[in-house]
CSV table of C-alpha atoms in Angstrom, one decimal:
chain,number,residue,atom,x,y,z
F,454,MET,CA,0.0,0.0,0.1
F,455,LEU,CA,1.9,3.2,-1.0
F,456,LEU,CA,0.0,7.0,-0.2
F,457,PHE,CA,0.6,9.6,-2.6
F,458,GLY,CA,-0.5,13.7,-1.1
F,459,ILE,CA,0.1,15.3,-4.5
F,460,GLN,CA,-0.6,19.3,-5.0
F,461,LEU,CA,-2.5,20.1,-8.3
F,462,ALA,CA,-4.5,22.2,-10.6
F,463,ILE,CA,-7.0,21.1,-13.0
F,464,ILE,CA,-7.6,23.2,-16.3
F,465,ILE,CA,-11.3,22.3,-18.0
F,466,PHE,CA,-11.0,24.0,-21.2
F,467,LEU,CA,-14.5,24.1,-22.7
F,468,LEU,CA,-13.9,24.9,-26.9
F,469,PRO,CA,-16.8,25.6,-29.3
F,470,LEU,CA,-16.7,23.3,-32.2
F,471,VAL,CA,-15.7,25.2,-35.1
F,472,ALA,CA,-12.7,23.9,-36.3
F,473,ASN,CA,-12.5,20.8,-39.3
F,474,MET,CA,-9.3,18.7,-38.5
F,475,THR,CA,-7.8,15.9,-40.6
F,476,GLU,CA,-7.4,13.5,-37.5
F,477,ILE,CA,-9.9,13.4,-34.4
F,478,PRO,CA,-8.9,16.0,-32.1
F,479,PRO,CA,-9.0,14.6,-28.3
F,480,GLY,CA,-12.3,15.2,-26.2
F,481,CYS,CA,-10.1,14.7,-23.4
F,482,LYS,CA,-6.3,15.6,-22.8
F,483,ILE,CA,-4.5,15.2,-19.4
F,484,ARG,CA,-1.1,16.8,-18.7
F,485,ILE,CA,1.1,15.7,-16.1
F,486,THR,CA,4.3,18.4,-15.5
F,487,SER,CA,7.3,18.1,-14.2
F,488,ARG,CA,6.2,19.5,-10.8
F,489,GLY,CA,3.3,16.6,-10.5
F,490,LEU,CA,6.3,13.9,-10.8
F,491,ASP,CA,8.3,15.4,-8.5
F,492,MET,CA,5.6,14.8,-6.1
F,493,LEU,CA,5.9,11.2,-7.4
F,494,LYS,CA,9.1,10.9,-6.8
F,495,HIS,CA,9.7,9.9,-3.1
F,496,GLU,CA,6.4,7.7,-3.3
F,497,THR,CA,7.8,5.9,-6.5
F,498,GLN,CA,11.3,5.1,-4.3
F,499,LYS,CA,9.3,3.7,-1.5
F,500,PHE,CA,7.8,1.4,-4.2
F,501,VAL,CA,11.3,0.4,-5.6
F,502,GLU,CA,12.7,0.1,-2.0
F,503,GLU,CA,10.2,-2.4,-1.4
F,504,GLU,CA,10.4,-4.5,-4.4
F,505,LEU,CA,14.0,-4.6,-4.1
F,506,GLY,CA,13.7,-5.4,-0.4
F,507,ASN,CA,11.5,-8.4,-1.4
F,508,ILE,CA,14.5,-10.1,-3.8
F,509,THR,CA,14.9,-13.5,-2.7
F,510,MET,CA,18.5,-14.6,-3.6
F,511,PRO,CA,19.9,-17.7,-3.8
F,512,GLU,CA,21.9,-20.2,-1.7
F,513,MET,CA,25.1,-19.9,-3.0
F,514,HIS,CA,28.3,-23.6,-2.1
F,515,GLY,CA,31.9,-23.5,-3.3
F,516,LYS,CA,35.0,-24.6,-3.0
F,517,GLU,CA,38.3,-23.4,-3.6
F,518,GLY,CA,41.3,-25.7,-2.4
F,519,SER,CA,40.8,-26.6,1.6
F,520,PHE,CA,38.4,-23.2,1.4
F,521,GLN,CA,34.2,-24.9,1.9
F,522,TYR,CA,31.7,-22.4,2.2
F,523,SER,CA,27.8,-22.3,2.2
F,524,ILE,CA,26.1,-19.2,2.2
F,525,THR,CA,22.6,-19.5,3.4
F,526,ASP,CA,19.4,-17.2,4.8
F,527,VAL,CA,20.3,-13.9,2.6
F,528,ASN,CA,17.9,-11.0,2.9
F,529,ILE,CA,18.1,-7.5,2.5
F,530,ALA,CA,18.1,-5.7,5.3
F,531,GLU,CA,18.3,-2.3,4.3
F,532,LEU,CA,18.1,0.0,1.3
F,533,ASN,CA,19.4,3.6,1.4
F,534,LEU,CA,18.3,5.1,-2.3
F,535,ILE,CA,19.3,8.5,-3.8
F,536,ALA,CA,16.6,8.6,-6.8
F,537,ASP,CA,15.0,11.0,-9.6
F,538,LEU,CA,12.2,10.4,-11.6
F,539,SER,CA,12.1,12.7,-14.9
F,540,PHE,CA,10.7,12.8,-18.2
F,541,GLN,CA,12.3,10.7,-20.6
F,542,PRO,CA,11.0,12.6,-24.0
F,543,THR,CA,9.6,10.1,-27.1
F,544,SER,CA,9.9,7.7,-24.4
F,545,GLY,CA,8.3,8.1,-21.5
F,546,LEU,CA,9.8,8.2,-17.3
F,547,LEU,CA,13.0,7.4,-16.7
F,548,PHE,CA,13.8,5.7,-12.6
F,549,GLU,CA,17.4,6.4,-11.6
F,550,VAL,CA,19.3,5.9,-8.7
F,551,GLN,CA,22.9,6.7,-8.7
F,552,ASN,CA,25.5,5.8,-6.0
F,553,SER,CA,23.2,4.6,-3.5
F,554,SER,CA,23.8,1.4,-0.7
F,555,ILE,CA,22.5,-1.9,0.0
F,556,ALA,CA,22.7,-3.9,3.3
F,557,LEU,CA,22.6,-7.6,3.2
F,558,ASN,CA,22.9,-10.1,5.7
F,559,PHE,CA,22.9,-13.7,5.5
F,560,GLN,CA,24.5,-17.5,6.9
F,561,ARG,CA,28.0,-18.9,6.3
F,562,ARG,CA,29.4,-22.4,6.7
F,563,ILE,CA,32.6,-22.3,6.4
F,564,LEU,CA,35.5,-25.3,6.4
F,565,TYR,CA,39.2,-24.9,6.3
F,566,TRP,CA,41.3,-27.2,6.2
F,567,PHE,CA,40.1,-29.1,10.0
F,568,PHE,CA,38.4,-25.8,11.2
F,569,TYR,CA,34.2,-25.2,10.5
F,570,ASP,CA,32.8,-22.1,11.5
F,571,GLU,CA,29.3,-20.7,11.4
F,572,GLY,CA,27.8,-17.7,11.6
F,573,ALA,CA,26.5,-14.2,10.5
F,574,ILE,CA,27.9,-12.2,7.8
F,575,ASN,CA,26.6,-8.2,8.0
F,576,ALA,CA,27.6,-7.0,3.6
F,577,SER,CA,26.7,-3.6,2.4
F,578,ALA,CA,26.4,-3.7,-1.6
F,579,ASP,CA,27.9,0.4,-2.2
F,580,GLY,CA,28.2,2.2,-5.7
F,581,VAL,CA,24.5,1.3,-6.7
F,582,ASN,CA,23.0,2.7,-9.8
F,583,ILE,CA,20.1,2.0,-11.8
F,584,HIS,CA,18.6,3.4,-14.8
F,585,THR,CA,15.3,2.5,-15.7
F,586,THR,CA,13.0,3.3,-18.8
F,587,LEU,CA,9.5,2.9,-18.9
F,588,HIS,CA,8.3,2.7,-22.4
F,589,LEU,CA,4.6,4.0,-22.4
F,590,THR,CA,2.1,3.0,-25.0
F,591,LYS,CA,-1.5,2.4,-26.0
F,592,ASP,CA,-2.5,-1.3,-26.0
F,593,VAL,CA,-4.6,-2.3,-28.9
F,594,VAL,CA,-7.9,-1.5,-26.8
F,595,GLY,CA,-6.2,2.1,-26.6
F,596,ARG,CA,-5.5,1.7,-22.9
F,597,LEU,CA,-2.4,3.6,-21.3
F,598,LYS,CA,0.5,0.6,-20.9
F,599,ILE,CA,3.6,0.2,-20.2
F,600,ALA,CA,4.9,-1.7,-23.1
F,601,ASN,CA,8.9,-2.4,-22.1
F,602,VAL,CA,11.1,-1.5,-19.3
F,603,SER,CA,14.7,-1.1,-20.2
F,604,CYS,CA,17.1,-1.0,-17.3
F,605,ASP,CA,20.9,-1.2,-16.6
F,606,ALA,CA,21.8,-1.8,-13.0
F,607,SER,CA,25.5,-2.1,-12.0
F,608,ILE,CA,27.5,-2.4,-8.4
F,609,ALA,CA,30.7,-0.9,-7.7
F,610,LYS,CA,31.9,-3.2,-4.3
F,611,MET,CA,30.6,-5.1,-1.6
F,612,LYS,CA,32.2,-5.5,1.4
F,613,ALA,CA,31.6,-8.0,4.5
F,614,LYS,CA,32.2,-8.1,8.0
F,615,PHE,CA,32.2,-11.2,10.0
F,616,GLY,CA,31.5,-12.5,12.8
F,617,GLY,CA,32.1,-15.6,15.7
F,618,THR,CA,34.9,-17.0,16.8
F,619,PHE,CA,37.0,-16.7,13.7
F,620,GLY,CA,35.6,-14.0,12.2
F,621,ARG,CA,38.6,-12.0,12.7
F,622,VAL,CA,41.0,-14.4,11.0
F,623,TYR,CA,38.3,-15.0,7.7
F,624,ASP,CA,38.0,-11.1,7.2
F,625,PHE,CA,40.8,-12.3,4.5
F,626,ILE,CA,38.5,-13.8,2.6
F,627,ALA,CA,35.6,-11.3,2.4
F,628,THR,CA,36.5,-10.5,-1.2
F,629,PHE,CA,35.8,-14.0,-2.0
F,630,LEU,CA,32.7,-14.7,-0.9
F,631,THR,CA,31.6,-11.0,-2.0
F,632,THR,CA,32.0,-10.9,-5.3
F,633,GLY,CA,29.8,-14.0,-6.0
F,634,MET,CA,27.7,-12.3,-3.9
F,635,ARG,CA,28.2,-8.8,-5.9
F,636,PHE,CA,27.5,-10.8,-9.1
F,637,VAL,CA,24.1,-12.3,-8.2
F,638,LEU,CA,22.5,-9.4,-6.4
F,639,ASN,CA,23.0,-6.9,-9.9
F,640,GLN,CA,21.2,-10.2,-12.0
F,641,LYS,CA,18.3,-9.9,-9.3
F,642,ILE,CA,17.3,-5.9,-9.5
F,643,CYS,CA,16.6,-5.2,-12.7
F,644,PRO,CA,13.9,-8.7,-13.2
F,645,SER,CA,12.7,-7.9,-9.9
F,646,LEU,CA,11.7,-3.8,-11.6
F,647,LYS,CA,11.0,-5.4,-14.7
F,648,HIS,CA,8.4,-7.6,-13.0
F,649,ALA,CA,6.7,-4.3,-10.8
F,650,ALA,CA,6.5,-2.1,-13.8
F,651,LEU,CA,5.0,-4.9,-16.4
F,652,VAL,CA,3.2,-6.7,-14.1
F,653,LEU,CA,1.6,-4.8,-11.1
F,654,VAL,CA,1.8,-0.7,-12.8
F,655,ASN,CA,0.2,-2.3,-15.6
F,656,GLN,CA,-2.8,-3.8,-13.2
F,657,LEU,CA,-3.2,-0.6,-11.7
F,658,LEU,CA,-3.4,1.5,-15.1
F,659,GLU,CA,-6.2,-1.4,-16.1
F,660,THR,CA,-8.3,0.5,-13.5
F,661,ILE,CA,-8.3,3.4,-15.5
F,662,PRO,CA,-12.1,3.5,-17.6
F,663,VAL,CA,-11.0,3.0,-21.6
F,664,ARG,CA,-14.9,1.9,-22.6
F,665,THR,CA,-17.3,1.8,-19.6
F,666,GLU,CA,-20.9,2.4,-19.0
F,667,VAL,CA,-21.7,5.7,-17.0
F,668,ASP,CA,-25.1,4.1,-15.8
F,669,LYS,CA,-28.0,2.5,-17.4
F,670,TYR,CA,-28.4,4.8,-20.6
F,671,VAL,CA,-25.3,6.1,-21.5
F,672,GLY,CA,-21.5,4.9,-21.2
F,673,ILE,CA,-18.3,6.8,-22.1
F,674,ASP,CA,-15.5,5.9,-24.2
F,675,TYR,CA,-11.4,6.9,-22.9
F,676,SER,CA,-9.7,5.2,-25.5
F,677,LEU,CA,-6.4,6.6,-26.5
F,678,LEU,CA,-6.2,8.2,-29.6
F,679,SER,CA,-2.4,8.2,-30.0
F,680,ASP,CA,0.8,7.1,-27.7
F,681,PRO,CA,1.5,9.8,-24.5
F,682,VAL,CA,3.7,12.6,-26.2
F,683,VAL,CA,6.6,12.5,-24.0
F,684,THR,CA,9.0,15.8,-23.2
F,685,GLY,CA,11.7,17.1,-20.6
F,686,SER,CA,9.2,18.8,-19.0
F,687,SER,CA,5.4,17.1,-19.1
F,688,LEU,CA,3.5,13.9,-20.4
F,689,ASP,CA,0.3,14.3,-22.7
F,690,MET,CA,-2.3,11.6,-23.0
F,691,HIS,CA,-5.0,12.4,-25.6
F,692,PHE,CA,-8.1,10.4,-24.7
F,693,LYS,CA,-11.3,9.9,-27.0
F,694,GLY,CA,-13.7,11.8,-24.5
F,695,MET,CA,-16.9,10.8,-25.9
F,696,PHE,CA,-20.2,9.3,-24.6
F,697,TYR,CA,-22.8,7.1,-26.4
F,698,ASP,CA,-25.8,5.4,-26.1
F,699,LEU,CA,-25.9,2.1,-24.2
F,700,HIS,CA,-28.6,0.8,-26.9
F,701,ASN,CA,-27.1,2.5,-30.3
F,702,GLU,CA,-23.4,2.6,-29.8
F,703,ASN,CA,-22.6,3.5,-33.5
F,704,ASP,CA,-25.2,7.0,-33.0
F,705,THR,CA,-22.5,9.6,-31.7
F,706,LEU,CA,-21.7,13.5,-32.9
F,707,VAL,CA,-19.4,14.2,-35.2
F,708,ASN,CA,-16.6,15.3,-33.6
F,709,ASP,CA,-15.7,18.7,-35.2
F,710,ALA,CA,-13.9,20.3,-32.4
F,711,VAL,CA,-11.0,22.3,-32.1
F,712,ASN,CA,-7.6,20.4,-30.7
F,713,LEU,CA,-7.3,21.0,-27.3
F,714,VAL,CA,-4.0,23.1,-26.5
F,715,VAL,CA,-2.6,23.7,-23.2
F,716,ARG,CA,0.2,26.1,-22.7
F,717,GLU,CA,0.6,26.2,-19.3
F,718,TYR,CA,3.1,24.1,-17.0
F,719,ASP,CA,3.6,25.4,-14.1
F,720,ARG,CA,0.8,23.4,-11.9
F,721,MET,CA,1.3,19.9,-11.6
F,722,ILE,CA,-1.4,17.8,-13.4
F,723,TYR,CA,-4.0,19.5,-16.0
F,724,LEU,CA,-7.4,18.0,-17.4
F,725,ALA,CA,-8.8,19.8,-20.7
F,726,LEU,CA,-12.3,19.0,-22.0
F,727,SER,CA,-13.4,19.7,-25.3
F,728,GLU,CA,-16.8,21.4,-25.6
F,729,TYR,CA,-17.6,18.0,-27.9
F,730,PHE,CA,-16.9,15.8,-24.4
F,731,PHE,CA,-20.1,17.6,-23.2
F,732,ASP,CA,-22.4,17.7,-26.1
F,733,THR,CA,-22.0,13.9,-26.7
F,734,GLY,CA,-23.6,13.6,-23.4
F,735,LEU,CA,-26.1,15.6,-23.4
F,736,TYR,CA,-26.7,13.6,-26.8
F,737,SER,CA,-26.5,10.4,-25.6
F,738,TYR,CA,-29.2,11.3,-22.8
F,739,PHE,CA,-31.3,12.9,-25.1
F,740,LYS,CA,-30.8,9.7,-27.9
F,741,GLY,CA,-31.4,7.5,-24.4
F,742,GLY,CA,-34.9,8.7,-23.9
F,743,VAL,CA,-33.9,10.3,-20.7
F,744,PHE,CA,-35.2,14.0,-20.9
F,745,ARG,CA,-39.0,13.7,-21.2
F,746,MET,CA,-41.5,13.8,-18.5
F,747,HIS,CA,-45.2,13.6,-17.7
F,748,VAL,CA,-46.0,15.9,-15.0
F,749,ALA,CA,-50.0,14.4,-14.1
F,750,ASN,CA,-51.9,14.1,-10.7
F,751,GLU,CA,-50.4,14.6,-7.6
F,752,ARG,CA,-47.1,15.9,-9.6
F,753,MET,CA,-49.2,18.6,-10.6
F,754,PRO,CA,-49.3,22.0,-8.7
F,755,LYS,CA,-52.9,22.6,-8.1
F,756,ASP,CA,-52.6,25.9,-8.5
F,757,LEU,CA,-50.4,25.4,-12.1
F,758,GLU,CA,-53.7,23.4,-12.5
F,759,MET,CA,-55.9,25.5,-11.9
F,760,LEU,CA,-54.6,28.6,-14.4
F,761,LEU,CA,-54.4,25.6,-17.3
F,762,ARG,CA,-57.9,24.9,-17.2
F,763,THR,CA,-59.1,28.0,-16.7
F,764,THR,CA,-56.4,29.5,-19.7
F,765,TYR,CA,-58.1,26.4,-21.8
F,766,PHE,CA,-61.9,26.6,-20.4
F,767,GLY,CA,-62.8,27.9,-23.4
F,768,ALA,CA,-61.1,24.5,-25.9
F,769,ILE,CA,-62.6,22.3,-23.6
F,770,MET,CA,-66.0,23.5,-23.7
F,771,MET,CA,-66.0,23.2,-27.6
F,772,LEU,CA,-64.5,19.5,-27.2
F,773,ASN,CA,-66.6,18.2,-24.3
F,774,PRO,CA,-68.1,20.3,-21.4
F,775,ALA,CA,-68.2,16.7,-19.8
F,776,LEU,CA,-64.1,16.9,-19.7
F,777,MET,CA,-64.5,19.7,-17.0
F,778,ASP,CA,-63.8,17.8,-14.2
F,779,ALA,CA,-60.9,15.4,-15.6
F,780,PRO,CA,-57.2,15.9,-14.9
F,781,ILE,CA,-54.8,18.0,-16.3
F,782,SER,CA,-51.4,17.3,-17.7
F,783,LEU,CA,-48.7,18.5,-19.6
F,784,GLU,CA,-46.1,16.3,-21.7
F,785,LEU,CA,-42.4,17.6,-21.8
F,786,GLU,CA,-40.3,16.6,-24.4
F,787,VAL,CA,-36.8,17.8,-25.7
F,788,THR,CA,-37.1,18.0,-29.3
F,789,SER,CA,-33.2,18.3,-29.9
F,790,ALA,CA,-30.2,17.5,-28.4
F,791,PRO,CA,-29.1,20.3,-25.5
F,792,LYS,CA,-26.3,22.6,-26.9
F,793,SER,CA,-23.4,23.4,-24.6
F,794,THR,CA,-22.4,27.0,-25.2
F,795,ILE,CA,-19.0,28.6,-23.1
F,796,LYS,CA,-18.7,32.1,-22.8
F,797,THR,CA,-16.6,34.7,-20.2
F,798,SER,CA,-19.4,34.9,-18.6
F,799,GLY,CA,-20.2,31.2,-17.4
F,800,ALA,CA,-21.5,27.8,-19.4
F,801,THR,CA,-24.6,27.4,-20.4
F,802,VAL,CA,-26.9,24.9,-22.1
F,803,ALA,CA,-29.5,25.5,-24.4
F,804,VAL,CA,-32.5,23.5,-24.4
F,805,HIS,CA,-35.5,23.2,-27.7
F,806,SER,CA,-38.3,21.2,-26.0
F,807,GLY,CA,-42.2,20.8,-26.9
F,808,VAL,CA,-44.7,21.1,-24.3
F,809,ARG,CA,-48.5,19.3,-24.9
F,810,VAL,CA,-51.7,20.1,-22.7
F,811,LEU,CA,-54.0,17.1,-22.1
F,812,VAL,CA,-57.0,16.6,-20.6
F,813,LEU,CA,-57.0,12.8,-19.1
F,814,PRO,CA,-60.7,11.2,-19.4
F,815,PRO,CA,-60.9,8.3,-17.3
F,816,GLY,CA,-60.9,5.2,-19.2
F,817,LYS,CA,-60.1,6.7,-22.4
F,818,ALA,CA,-57.6,8.4,-24.7
F,819,PRO,CA,-55.7,11.9,-23.6
F,820,VAL,CA,-57.1,14.5,-25.5
F,821,GLN,CA,-54.8,17.0,-26.2
F,822,LEU,CA,-55.9,20.9,-25.7
F,823,SER,CA,-52.8,22.6,-26.9
F,824,SER,CA,-49.2,22.3,-28.1
F,825,MET,CA,-46.6,24.7,-28.0
F,826,THR,CA,-42.7,25.3,-27.8
F,827,MET,CA,-40.5,25.8,-24.6
F,828,GLU,CA,-36.8,27.5,-25.1
F,829,SER,CA,-34.9,27.4,-22.3
F,830,LYS,CA,-31.2,27.6,-20.4
F,831,PHE,CA,-29.1,26.6,-18.3
F,832,ILE,CA,-26.4,27.4,-16.6
F,833,ALA,CA,-23.7,24.9,-16.1
F,834,LYS,CA,-21.5,24.7,-12.8
F,835,VAL,CA,-18.5,22.5,-13.7
F,836,SER,CA,-16.9,20.3,-9.9
F,837,MET,CA,-14.8,17.5,-9.1
F,838,LYS,CA,-15.8,14.9,-6.8
F,839,GLY,CA,-13.5,12.8,-5.6
F,840,LYS,CA,-12.4,11.9,-9.4
F,841,ARG,CA,-15.6,12.0,-11.0
F,842,LEU,CA,-16.7,15.3,-13.1
F,843,ALA,CA,-19.9,16.6,-12.2
F,844,ILE,CA,-22.2,19.4,-13.7
F,845,HIS,CA,-25.3,21.2,-11.6
F,846,LEU,CA,-27.8,22.8,-13.6
F,847,ASP,CA,-29.8,26.1,-12.9
F,848,LEU,CA,-32.3,27.3,-14.5
F,849,ARG,CA,-31.9,31.0,-15.8
F,850,ARG,CA,-34.3,32.1,-19.2
F,851,PHE,CA,-37.4,30.4,-20.3
F,852,LYS,CA,-39.7,31.0,-22.6
F,853,ILE,CA,-42.7,29.5,-24.7
F,854,PHE,CA,-44.8,30.3,-27.5
F,855,SER,CA,-46.9,29.1,-30.2
F,856,THR,CA,-45.5,27.6,-33.3
F,857,GLN,CA,-49.5,28.4,-34.8
F,858,SER,CA,-50.2,31.8,-34.2
F,859,ALA,CA,-49.4,34.8,-32.1
F,860,LEU,CA,-52.5,35.3,-30.5
F,861,GLU,CA,-52.3,31.9,-28.8
F,862,SER,CA,-48.6,33.3,-28.2
F,863,LEU,CA,-50.3,36.1,-26.2
F,864,ALA,CA,-52.6,34.0,-24.1
F,865,LEU,CA,-49.5,31.7,-23.2
F,866,ILE,CA,-48.1,35.1,-21.0
F,867,PRO,CA,-49.4,33.9,-18.1
F,868,LEU,CA,-48.3,30.7,-18.1
F,869,GLN,CA,-44.5,31.6,-18.2
F,870,ALA,CA,-44.1,31.8,-14.7
F,871,PRO,CA,-45.8,28.6,-13.0
F,872,ILE,CA,-44.3,26.6,-15.8
F,873,LYS,CA,-41.1,27.8,-15.0
F,874,THR,CA,-41.6,27.3,-11.2
F,875,LEU,CA,-42.9,23.8,-12.3
F,876,LEU,CA,-39.3,22.8,-14.4
F,877,GLN,CA,-37.6,24.8,-11.3
F,878,ILE,CA,-39.4,22.2,-8.8
F,879,THR,CA,-39.7,18.9,-11.2
F,880,VAL,CA,-37.5,18.9,-14.7
F,881,VAL,CA,-34.6,20.5,-13.0
F,882,PRO,CA,-33.9,18.1,-10.3
F,883,LEU,CA,-34.4,15.0,-12.8
F,884,ILE,CA,-31.8,16.1,-15.0
F,885,ASN,CA,-29.5,16.9,-12.0
F,886,ASN,CA,-30.0,13.6,-10.6
F,887,TYR,CA,-28.2,12.0,-13.6
F,888,THR,CA,-25.7,14.7,-13.9
F,889,LYS,CA,-25.0,15.1,-10.0
F,890,LYS,CA,-23.3,10.9,-10.0
F,891,GLY,CA,-20.5,12.3,-12.6
F,892,VAL,CA,-18.4,10.6,-14.7
F,893,GLN,CA,-14.9,9.4,-13.9
F,894,ILE,CA,-12.0,10.8,-15.2
F,895,PRO,CA,-9.2,8.3,-17.7
F,896,LEU,CA,-7.0,8.1,-14.2
F,897,PRO,CA,-6.5,4.9,-12.0
F,898,ASP,CA,-8.3,3.9,-8.6
F,899,GLY,CA,-7.1,5.4,-5.5
F,900,ILE,CA,-7.1,9.6,-7.2
F,901,ASP,CA,-9.3,12.2,-5.7
F,902,PHE,CA,-9.8,15.9,-5.9
F,903,ILE,CA,-11.4,18.0,-3.4
F,904,GLU,CA,-12.2,21.7,-3.1
F,905,GLU,CA,-12.0,23.1,-5.9
F,906,VAL,CA,-12.9,26.6,-7.7
F,907,VAL,CA,-14.2,27.5,-11.1
F,908,GLU,CA,-12.7,30.2,-13.1
F,909,TYR,CA,-14.0,31.9,-16.9
F,910,ASN,CA,-11.4,32.8,-19.0
F,911,ASN,CA,-11.0,33.3,-22.7
F,912,VAL,CA,-8.0,31.8,-24.3
F,913,ARG,CA,-7.1,31.9,-27.9
F,914,LEU,CA,-6.1,29.1,-30.2
F,915,GLN,CA,-4.2,29.3,-33.4
F,916,SER,CA,-4.6,26.3,-36.4
F,917,ASN,CA,-5.0,27.2,-39.6
F,918,PHE,CA,-6.5,30.3,-38.7
F,919,HIS,CA,-6.6,31.9,-35.6
F,920,MET,CA,-9.5,31.7,-33.7
F,921,LYS,CA,-11.1,33.1,-30.4
F,922,CYS,CA,-12.6,30.6,-27.9
F,923,THR,CA,-13.7,29.9,-24.4
F,924,ASP,CA,-12.6,28.0,-21.5
F,925,VAL,CA,-13.7,27.1,-17.9
F,926,ILE,CA,-10.7,27.1,-15.1
F,927,LEU,CA,-11.2,24.0,-12.4
F,928,LYS,CA,-8.7,24.8,-9.5
F,929,THR,CA,-7.9,22.2,-6.7
F,930,THR,CA,-6.6,23.7,-3.2
F,931,ASP,CA,-3.7,21.1,-4.0
F,932,MET,CA,-4.4,18.1,-2.7
F,933,LEU,CA,-4.5,15.0,-4.7
F,934,THR,CA,-4.5,11.5,-2.9
F,935,PHE,CA,-3.0,7.8,-4.6
F,936,SER,CA,-3.5,4.7,-3.1
F,937,PHE,CA,-2.1,1.3,-4.8
C-alpha cells in the first residue's frame, strides 16, 4: 500500500465546435508536468525499495582448494537509495538510482582444513546505480500501458564483516565471498523492477476506464487516440472523451471540435475537456429518452392545474363539457439534443422542447388541448467530486410560445411563470439527478480531487487560422491522494 500526497490544479477547457481537422481531436486531454512528477518521486522510491526488499537470493556453495563455504538465508536488511524520477522524451519515464547502498545479512558455514566455523555476515553493496526507462504506449483497446522496460544496474563494490569465533581470521576471505554475492544481486535487480512495472503497475493502469458504462443510459469512451506525448517537461495523453447511447453505440456526434491546446506547465496536472465532451453526453442522454416527462395527478401543482383549466376553459367546453372535471397534464419532451456554449460569463446549456397540454378523461385516451414550444437556457456549474466530473444545472432563461399563431402566444404569457416554477421543482432536479453522479475522468483508482474553485477565462488558439475560444478553469486546493 502506497499513499501519495500530490498538490495539483486541473484546467478544464470547454472549446466551441468550430474547426474541421484532418485528425480526430481529443475530447479529453491530461497533462502531467514536472511538478507533478516531483511529488511522485518520493513515493516511487518507496515502491522501488519495497520491490527490491522482496528480492530472494539463492543459496551459494563453493570450494576453492582447502576452502569450502556455504551461504544461506540471504536477506536485504536496508536500502539507502538516492533516486530521481524524470520524463524521458519520446519514451516515457526515467527512474534513476545513483551512488546508493544496499545492506544485506546472511549465514555462512566455512570449512578450512580442519577448522569449521559458522555465523552471520553483514554485507554492504556500495555504489549502486540503476537506470530504468518505462516505455509508455497505448494498447490495442486504447489503454495506457507500459510496453517495455529498459534497465541497467551495476554495483561498484561489496564489502562484508564477519562475526563469530573466527571472524577476524576470515576477514581476508571477505572479498572472495562477496564477489559472487555482488554478481548475483546485480543480476536480480532489473528482473525485479521489470516485473514490478510490467505486472504491478500495468495492473494499476487497467483500472483506468476505457470504454465503460456511466449509468443504464450512456457509456463513455476514454480510449487513447495516440501514444502519450512525452517531452522533457510534461507527459500529455489524448483521449477520445466521447459519450455514447448504450442502446445504439454507433449513433454518435461527429467530432468537429478544435484541438485541445494546453500551454501552461506551472501546475502539476492539467485536465482539458473539449465542448464535444459535454455535447456527446447531452446527445446520448437525449437519444436514450431521458429528457421526457409527464406531469399529472399528484405531480401537478394545484395552482398550475387551476391556471391551465382556466386558460383552456373555452377549448374544453368546445371539445366536451363533460371533460371539465377530468385531470389536466403536461407532457414535456426535448425535441433536439441540448447544446453547450461557453462565454466569459460562464457555461450554458440551451434546450429546445415541446410541451403538450392534455386532459385525461377516465378510461379514455388523453385529449390534447394545446401544444407549444419551450426554449430554456441553463447555467452549467462544473465541479470535481473525488475523481468524478459532475455538472449542476440551474434554470436561468425560459419562454414558451405557440408556433401556430401570435395570438395564442399572447394567451400563453400567464403560463410563463408557473411553468418555469414547475421546471425548477420537477424537471431540473430530474436532470441533476443524472448529472450530479458525475463521470470518472481517466485516472487510476485511488485518485481524488477536492475543494475546487471554478474560474472562466478567454483563450486564443491557433490552427489554420486564428480563432477566439473560451474555457472554464477548475482549480483545486492542491491536494491529491493516490492509493495503490
